[in-house]
XYZ file of C-alpha atoms in Angstrom:
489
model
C 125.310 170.042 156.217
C 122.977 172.538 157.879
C 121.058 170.784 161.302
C 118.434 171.995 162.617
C 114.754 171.020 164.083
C 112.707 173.116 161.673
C 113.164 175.340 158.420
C 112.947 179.167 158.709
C 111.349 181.127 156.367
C 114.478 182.196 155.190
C 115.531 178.246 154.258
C 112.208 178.085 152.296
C 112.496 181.381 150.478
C 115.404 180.256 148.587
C 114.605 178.384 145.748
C 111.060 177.248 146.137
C 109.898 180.958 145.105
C 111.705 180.270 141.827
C 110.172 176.341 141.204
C 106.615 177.588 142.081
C 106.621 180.838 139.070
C 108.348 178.325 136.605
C 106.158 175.310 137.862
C 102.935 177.737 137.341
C 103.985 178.978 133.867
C 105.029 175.776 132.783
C 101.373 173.981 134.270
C 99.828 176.846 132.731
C 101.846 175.913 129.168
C 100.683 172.066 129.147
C 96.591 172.987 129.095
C 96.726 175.796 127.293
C 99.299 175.122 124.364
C 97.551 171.452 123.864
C 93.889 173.081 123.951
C 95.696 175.648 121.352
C 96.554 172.957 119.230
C 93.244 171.321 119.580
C 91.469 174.459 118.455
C 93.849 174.926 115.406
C 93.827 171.363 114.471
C 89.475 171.257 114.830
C 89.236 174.799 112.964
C 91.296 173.418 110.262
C 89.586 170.040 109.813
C 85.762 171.510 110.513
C 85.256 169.643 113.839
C 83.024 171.431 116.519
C 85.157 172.546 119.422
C 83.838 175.331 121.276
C 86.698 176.623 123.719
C 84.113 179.327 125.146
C 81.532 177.694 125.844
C 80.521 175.203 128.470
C 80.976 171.862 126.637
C 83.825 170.974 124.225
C 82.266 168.937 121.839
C 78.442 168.034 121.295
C 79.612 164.817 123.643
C 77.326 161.916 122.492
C 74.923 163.710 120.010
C 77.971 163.885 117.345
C 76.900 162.043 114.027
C 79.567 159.343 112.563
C 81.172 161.539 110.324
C 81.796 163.989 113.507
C 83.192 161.432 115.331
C 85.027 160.510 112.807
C 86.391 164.066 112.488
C 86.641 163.670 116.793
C 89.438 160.878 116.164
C 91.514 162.481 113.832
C 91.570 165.831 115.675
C 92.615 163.395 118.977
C 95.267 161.541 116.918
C 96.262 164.690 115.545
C 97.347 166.261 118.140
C 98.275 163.802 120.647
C 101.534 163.645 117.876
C 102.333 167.694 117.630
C 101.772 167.058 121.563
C 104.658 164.204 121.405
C 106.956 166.282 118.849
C 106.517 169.149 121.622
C 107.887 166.943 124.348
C 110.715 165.345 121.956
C 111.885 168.594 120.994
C 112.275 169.979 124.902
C 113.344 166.312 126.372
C 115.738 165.191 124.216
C 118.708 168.266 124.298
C 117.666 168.979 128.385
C 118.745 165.201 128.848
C 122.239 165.912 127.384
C 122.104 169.442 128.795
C 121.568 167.759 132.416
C 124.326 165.676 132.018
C 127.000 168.016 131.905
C 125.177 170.314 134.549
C 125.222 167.762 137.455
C 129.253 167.364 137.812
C 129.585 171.847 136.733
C 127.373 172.624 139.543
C 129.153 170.951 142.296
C 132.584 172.857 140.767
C 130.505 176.273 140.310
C 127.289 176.224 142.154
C 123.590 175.895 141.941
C 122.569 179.537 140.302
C 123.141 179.161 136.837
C 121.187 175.738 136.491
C 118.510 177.986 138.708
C 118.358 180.677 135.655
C 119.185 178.870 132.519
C 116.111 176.919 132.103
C 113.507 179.569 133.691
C 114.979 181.855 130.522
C 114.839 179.159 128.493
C 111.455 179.018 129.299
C 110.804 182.941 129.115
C 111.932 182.355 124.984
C 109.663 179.497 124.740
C 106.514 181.543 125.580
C 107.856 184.362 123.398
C 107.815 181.561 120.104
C 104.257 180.728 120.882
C 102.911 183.857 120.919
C 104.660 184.309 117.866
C 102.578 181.716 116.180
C 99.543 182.916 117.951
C 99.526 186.820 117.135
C 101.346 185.816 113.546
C 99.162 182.863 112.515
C 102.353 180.787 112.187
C 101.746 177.025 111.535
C 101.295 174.865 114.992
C 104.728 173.193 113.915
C 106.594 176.342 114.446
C 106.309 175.444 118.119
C 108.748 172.817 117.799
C 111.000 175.983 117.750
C 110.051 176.701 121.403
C 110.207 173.723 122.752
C 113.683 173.112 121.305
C 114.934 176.437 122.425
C 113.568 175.747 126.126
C 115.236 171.868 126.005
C 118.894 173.408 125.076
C 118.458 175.722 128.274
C 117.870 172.628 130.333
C 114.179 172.566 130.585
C 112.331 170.965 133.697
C 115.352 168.670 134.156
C 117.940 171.124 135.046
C 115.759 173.334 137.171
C 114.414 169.645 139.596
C 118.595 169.189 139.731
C 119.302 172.426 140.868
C 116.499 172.209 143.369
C 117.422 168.971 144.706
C 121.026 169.448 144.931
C 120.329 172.830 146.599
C 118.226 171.031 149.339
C 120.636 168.421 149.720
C 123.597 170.924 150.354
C 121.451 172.954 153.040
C 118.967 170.903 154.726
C 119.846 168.198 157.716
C 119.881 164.521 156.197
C 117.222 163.221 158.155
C 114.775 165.840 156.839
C 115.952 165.775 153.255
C 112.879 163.771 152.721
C 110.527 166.046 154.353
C 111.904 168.945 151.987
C 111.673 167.083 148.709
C 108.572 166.387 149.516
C 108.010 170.330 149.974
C 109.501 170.865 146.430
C 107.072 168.787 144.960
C 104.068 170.478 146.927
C 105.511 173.809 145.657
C 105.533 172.342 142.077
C 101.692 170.587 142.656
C 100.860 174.287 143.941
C 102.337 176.119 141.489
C 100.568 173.600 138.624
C 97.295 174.238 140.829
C 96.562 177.376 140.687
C 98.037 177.618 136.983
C 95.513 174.952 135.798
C 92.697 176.061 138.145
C 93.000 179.659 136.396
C 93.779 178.413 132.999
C 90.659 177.269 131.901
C 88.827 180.304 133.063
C 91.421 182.168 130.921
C 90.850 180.735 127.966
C 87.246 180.710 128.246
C 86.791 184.527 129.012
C 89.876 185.771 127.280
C 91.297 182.968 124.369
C 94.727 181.903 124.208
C 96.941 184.803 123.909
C 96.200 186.482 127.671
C 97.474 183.437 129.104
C 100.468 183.308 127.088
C 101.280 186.635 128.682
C 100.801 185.370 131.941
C 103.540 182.978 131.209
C 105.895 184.648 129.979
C 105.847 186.911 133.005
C 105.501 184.091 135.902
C 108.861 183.126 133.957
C 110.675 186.557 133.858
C 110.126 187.098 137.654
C 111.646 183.489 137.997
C 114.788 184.577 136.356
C 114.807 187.881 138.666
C 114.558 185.765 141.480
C 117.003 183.748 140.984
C 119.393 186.208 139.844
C 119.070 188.951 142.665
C 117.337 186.977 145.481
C 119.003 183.107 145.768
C 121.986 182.373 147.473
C 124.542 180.598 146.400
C 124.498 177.080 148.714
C 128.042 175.512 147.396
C 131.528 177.396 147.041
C 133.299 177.319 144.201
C 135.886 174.840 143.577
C 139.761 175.537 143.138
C 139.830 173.226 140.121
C 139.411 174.186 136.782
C 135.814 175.185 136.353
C 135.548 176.946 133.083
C 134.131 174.849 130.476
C 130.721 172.989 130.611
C 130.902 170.732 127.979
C 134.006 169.208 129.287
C 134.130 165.194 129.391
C 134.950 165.269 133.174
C 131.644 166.465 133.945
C 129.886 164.381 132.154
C 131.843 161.133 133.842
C 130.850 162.805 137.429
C 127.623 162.042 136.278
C 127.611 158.662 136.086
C 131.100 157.691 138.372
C 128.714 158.554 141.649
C 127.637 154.982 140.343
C 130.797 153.430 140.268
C 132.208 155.114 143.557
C 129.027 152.658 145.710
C 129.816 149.003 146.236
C 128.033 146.396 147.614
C 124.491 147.050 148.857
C 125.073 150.624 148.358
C 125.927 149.644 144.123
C 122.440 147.693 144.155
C 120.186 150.164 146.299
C 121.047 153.118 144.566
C 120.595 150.812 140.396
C 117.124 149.488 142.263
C 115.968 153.072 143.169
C 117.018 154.993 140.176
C 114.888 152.200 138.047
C 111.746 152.768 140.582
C 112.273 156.575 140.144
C 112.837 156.505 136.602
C 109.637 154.172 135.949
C 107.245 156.539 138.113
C 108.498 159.292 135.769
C 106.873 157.341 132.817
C 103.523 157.216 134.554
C 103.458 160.371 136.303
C 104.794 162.724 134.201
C 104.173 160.764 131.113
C 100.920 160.345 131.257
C 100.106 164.119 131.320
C 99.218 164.716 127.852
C 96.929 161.947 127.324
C 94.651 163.261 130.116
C 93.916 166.622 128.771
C 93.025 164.780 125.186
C 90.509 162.070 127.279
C 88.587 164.729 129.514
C 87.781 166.442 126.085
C 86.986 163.333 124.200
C 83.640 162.711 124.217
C 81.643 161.593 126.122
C 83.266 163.469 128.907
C 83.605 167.029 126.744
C 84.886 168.815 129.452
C 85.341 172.431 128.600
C 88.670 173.767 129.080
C 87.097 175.655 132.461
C 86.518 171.915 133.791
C 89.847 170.848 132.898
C 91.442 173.235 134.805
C 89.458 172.236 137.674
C 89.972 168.898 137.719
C 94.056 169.280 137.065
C 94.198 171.469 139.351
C 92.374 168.854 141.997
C 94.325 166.390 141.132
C 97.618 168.351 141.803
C 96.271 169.925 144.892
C 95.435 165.889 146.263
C 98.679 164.492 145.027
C 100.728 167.835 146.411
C 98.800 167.372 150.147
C 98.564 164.026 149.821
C 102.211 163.638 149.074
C 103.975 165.825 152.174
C 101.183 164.322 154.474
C 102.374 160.793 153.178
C 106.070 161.670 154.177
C 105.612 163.108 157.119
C 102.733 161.124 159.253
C 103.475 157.478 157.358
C 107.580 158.614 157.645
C 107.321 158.585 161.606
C 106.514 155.037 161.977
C 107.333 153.460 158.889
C 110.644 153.204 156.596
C 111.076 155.120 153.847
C 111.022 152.130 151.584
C 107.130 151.087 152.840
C 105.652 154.310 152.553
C 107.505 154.504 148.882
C 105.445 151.286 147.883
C 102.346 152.889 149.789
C 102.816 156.066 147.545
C 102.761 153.510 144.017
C 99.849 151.279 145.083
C 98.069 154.539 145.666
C 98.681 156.153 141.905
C 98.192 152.613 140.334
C 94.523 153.056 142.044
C 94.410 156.838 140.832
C 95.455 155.393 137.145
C 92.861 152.459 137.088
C 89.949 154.346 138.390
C 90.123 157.140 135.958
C 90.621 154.900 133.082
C 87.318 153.801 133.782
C 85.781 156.962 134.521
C 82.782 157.666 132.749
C 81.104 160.897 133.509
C 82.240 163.856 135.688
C 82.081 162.518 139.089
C 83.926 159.503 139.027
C 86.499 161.486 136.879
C 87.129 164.290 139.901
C 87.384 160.868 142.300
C 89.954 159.378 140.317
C 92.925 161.858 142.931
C 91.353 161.359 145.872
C 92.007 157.056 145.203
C 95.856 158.398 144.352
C 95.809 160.833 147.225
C 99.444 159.546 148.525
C 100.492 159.132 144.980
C 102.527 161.914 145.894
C 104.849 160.861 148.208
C 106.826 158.386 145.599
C 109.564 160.192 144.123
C 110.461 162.607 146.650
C 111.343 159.590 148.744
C 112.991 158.003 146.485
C 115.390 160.780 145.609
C 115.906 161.169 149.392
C 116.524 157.822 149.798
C 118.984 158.064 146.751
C 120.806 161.348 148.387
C 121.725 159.128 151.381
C 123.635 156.961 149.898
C 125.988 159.290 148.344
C 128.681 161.811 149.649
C 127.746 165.301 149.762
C 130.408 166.316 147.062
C 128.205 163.984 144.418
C 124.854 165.500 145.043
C 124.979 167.720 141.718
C 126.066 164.526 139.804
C 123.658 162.277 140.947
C 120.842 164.483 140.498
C 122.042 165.186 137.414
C 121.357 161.350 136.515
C 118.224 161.070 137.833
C 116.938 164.101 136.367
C 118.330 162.874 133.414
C 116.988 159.141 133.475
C 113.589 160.923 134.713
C 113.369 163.063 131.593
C 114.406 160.093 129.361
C 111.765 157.969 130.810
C 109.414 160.817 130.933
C 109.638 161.328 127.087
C 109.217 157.242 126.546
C 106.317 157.360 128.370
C 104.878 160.105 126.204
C 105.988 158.394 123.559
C 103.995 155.638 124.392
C 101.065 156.930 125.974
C 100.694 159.531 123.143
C 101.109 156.648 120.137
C 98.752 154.281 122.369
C 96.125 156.726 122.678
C 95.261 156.782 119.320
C 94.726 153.300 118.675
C 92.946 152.944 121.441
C 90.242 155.318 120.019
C 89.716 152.808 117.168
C 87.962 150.465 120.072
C 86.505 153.195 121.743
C 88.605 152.418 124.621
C 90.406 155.765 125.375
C 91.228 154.663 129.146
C 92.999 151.808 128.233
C 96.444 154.216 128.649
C 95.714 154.937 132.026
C 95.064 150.792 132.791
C 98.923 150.125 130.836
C 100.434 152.860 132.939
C 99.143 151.218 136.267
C 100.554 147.978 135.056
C 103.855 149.244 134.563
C 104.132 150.967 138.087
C 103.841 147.150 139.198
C 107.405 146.276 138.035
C 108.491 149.506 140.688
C 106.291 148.092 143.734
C 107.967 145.184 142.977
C 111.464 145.751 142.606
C 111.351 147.908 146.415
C 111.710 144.217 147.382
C 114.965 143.763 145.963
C 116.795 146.985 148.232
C 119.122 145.568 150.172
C 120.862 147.006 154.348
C 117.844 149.296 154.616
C 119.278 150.708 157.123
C 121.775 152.653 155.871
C 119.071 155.177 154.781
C 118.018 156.156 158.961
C 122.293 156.318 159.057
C 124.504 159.134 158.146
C 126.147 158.789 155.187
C 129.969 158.539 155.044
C 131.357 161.287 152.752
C 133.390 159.588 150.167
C 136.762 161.240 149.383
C 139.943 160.758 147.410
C 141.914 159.525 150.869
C 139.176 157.339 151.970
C 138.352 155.223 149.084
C 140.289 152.560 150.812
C 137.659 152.205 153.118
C 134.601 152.098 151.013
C 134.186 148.590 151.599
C 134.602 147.972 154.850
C 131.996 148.215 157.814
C 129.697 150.974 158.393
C 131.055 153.036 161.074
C 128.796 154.031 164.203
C 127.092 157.261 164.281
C 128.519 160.081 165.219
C 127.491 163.904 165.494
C 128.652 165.985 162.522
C 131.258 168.404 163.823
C 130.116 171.334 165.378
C 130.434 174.355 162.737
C 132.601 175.544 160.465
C 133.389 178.705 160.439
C 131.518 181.223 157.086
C 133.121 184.627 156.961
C 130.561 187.778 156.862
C 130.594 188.670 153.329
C 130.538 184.622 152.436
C 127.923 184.409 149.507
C 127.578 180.841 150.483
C 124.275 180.606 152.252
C 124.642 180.122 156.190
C 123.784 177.160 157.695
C 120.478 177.352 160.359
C 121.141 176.020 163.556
């Protein structure tokens, strides 16, 4: 593993070019296929949403039969919204699964390019339906094509194994926290330019804007990433071979003791962030246009964009100023009280202010699952990054989808009391059961240690003591024409 005091531009022109112009198009997809939908759904039902203007809806002058009208739209498409999801999550979960244990035989680059083209071919479906009038179910086709190319899961493995095989162990943190500012960037400016988009141009421009953010993403990765992991002499061909889908889930097995319970306790906490964080996403478009917020879709890119901007800063600041005097497992639990607070304030957010206040309560909301993953990366050998990424990207995506599923048959309901933050208030209660299972990690310390690299002819050993540290070796030697990527001393 690559040492080092600092990252060189060339360490962090690698893959985070690729996650930012697939993290843009895809921020740019959520607000602008969902306000698509919206404006199919209320053109088709007679409801008054005005995309191009400055206000939504008519916000608390609406009648009862307009409100009426409000609901349905909301309930509406807060379930094409969930079909969406279901269609991408479901087939990138199995996808994942067979990706982790390939890429440590093969490589990171082809879980780099699958799902950005996956991606490309999604944008290409919806503006099918927009140029060709198609029905708003047609996008189900999209979604499903981008979820059997691996979606966001594949593309956060790649990432994450690719920073684990190059990056010093002690600042693995640091640069998963860096990913996830490049993905909050990248969402940023998608979402801060969205709405201004669709206001001044419709939906289509945007669309176009997509699809190229995703083409140059496949470019990139094709003609400008290195590979970070030789190929391995054992039979690589296949996929879909059972072998790799065991790696994904023997990195489990191959941890005893404290090491066993650590690594269950964090991939629950990981997985149960995922359900707020990236679950919660839809819901929060629908309840900034509900009335009476009625934000127009200009506004809603402003305030997503905030909030990934505070969570993105918030997040690497969190890792790097708490992570010098505290352990990662406090500043973890620092990072959840902070987006319970984000949750519960905005669920009771009623006008524009207190809504755009909401991310700076969550500020080191951030920092949670980066250091969670980085605490999960230390505990395993270096051979067994791709396949346990593989099941935490996998768990994350499975527990991203239930908590769309939830949030997005919630919502709904909750409209019937006129309570449409009452999803935000559940999804802070759940992060509770994370905060409090930190408690239960176990030898703490084996995440400021090296980890021992776990091999066929030392399994014997597994369970014995924790051996002292001791500096890696000093270099191994990389022929010129190597297209391995070289370490940076």
């Amino acid at each position: 593993m690559p040492e080092g005091r600092g990252f060189s531009w060339r360490q962090l022109l690698t893959v985070e070019p690729v996650l930012f112009l697939y993290a843009f198009g895809l921020f740019m997809n959520i607000p602008v296929s969902q306000q698509f939908i919206y404006h199919r759904l209320s053109e088709a039902k007679g409801y008054p949403y005005h995309f191009q203007q400055d206000t939504g809806c008519e916000g608390k002058n609406l009648n009862d039969s307009m409100k009426k009208l409000e609901k349905e739209v909301q309930t509406d498409a807060s379930y094409v919204q969930l079909g969406i999801v279901m269609f991408s999550a479901l087939p990138s979960i199995v996808i994942t699964l067979f990706m982790g244990g390939w890429t440590d035989k093969v490589g990171r680059r082809p879980a780099l390019i699958l799902p950005t083209l996956g991606s490309a071919l999604e944008a290409v479906v919806v503006l099918l339906v927009m140029y060709l009038k198609w029905p708003i179910y047609c996008l189900f086709i999209g979604g499903f094509v981008h979820g059997i190319c691996g979606y966001y899961t594949t593309i956060i493995l790649a990432c994450m194994s690719y920073i684990a095989d190059t990056t010093e162990e002690s600042r693995i943190a640091l640069r998963l926290g860096i990913i996830e500012l490049i993905v909050f960037l990248g969402g940023m400016v998608a979402q801060l330019t969205s709405g201004l988009w669709i206001e001044k141009l419709g939906f289509i421009t945007p669309y176009w804007i997509i699809f190229g953010c995703h083409m140059a993403a496949v470019l990139y990765a094709i003609f400008f990433v290195p590979e970070s992991r030789a190929k391995s002499s054992e039979n690589t061909g296949r996929l879909f071979s059972l072998q790799n889908l065991k790696s994904s889930w023997r990195v489990y097995a191959k941890a005893t003791g404290s090491r066993e319970r650590n690594l269950v306790v964090l991939t629950f906490c990981n997985g149960f962030l995922a359900i707020a964080v990236m679950g919660i996403n839809g819901v929060v478009n629908l309840y900034t246009l509900h009335s009476p917020l009625c934000f127009s879709p200009m506004l809603v890119g402003y305030f997503l964009a905030f909030r990934q901007f505070m969570h993105g800063t918030g997040g690497v600041s969190a890792i790097k100023v708490l992570g010098m005097c505290l352990p990662d497992a406090v500043v973890s639990r620092i990072a959840i009280v902070s987006y319970i607070g984000f949750l519960i304030f905005l669920g009771f957010s009623t006008n524009e202010f207190m809504v755009f206040m909401a991310p700076l309560v969550g500020i080191f909301g951030g920092a949670g699952q980066p250091v969670l993953r980085a605490m999960m990366s230390k505990i395993v050998s270096e051979d067994d990054q791709g396949s346990l990424f593989s099941t935490v990207s996998s768990i994350e995506m499975l527990c991203t989808f239930g908590g769309t599923a939830l949030f997005n048959s919630v919502y709904p309901k909750s409209l019937k009391f006129d309570m449409p933050g009452f999803v935000f208030v559940l999804g802070g209660t759940l992060l509770l059961l994370p905060l409090l299972s930190t408690f239960c990690l176990r030898d703490q310390e084996m995440f400021t240690r090296r980890r021992k690299i776990n091999s066929e002819n030392t399994k014997d050993r597994e369970d014995e003591e924790e051996e002292p540290y001791e500096p890696d070796s000093p270099g191994i030697y990389v022929p010129d024409d190597s297209p391995i990527i070289p370490t940076v001393s």
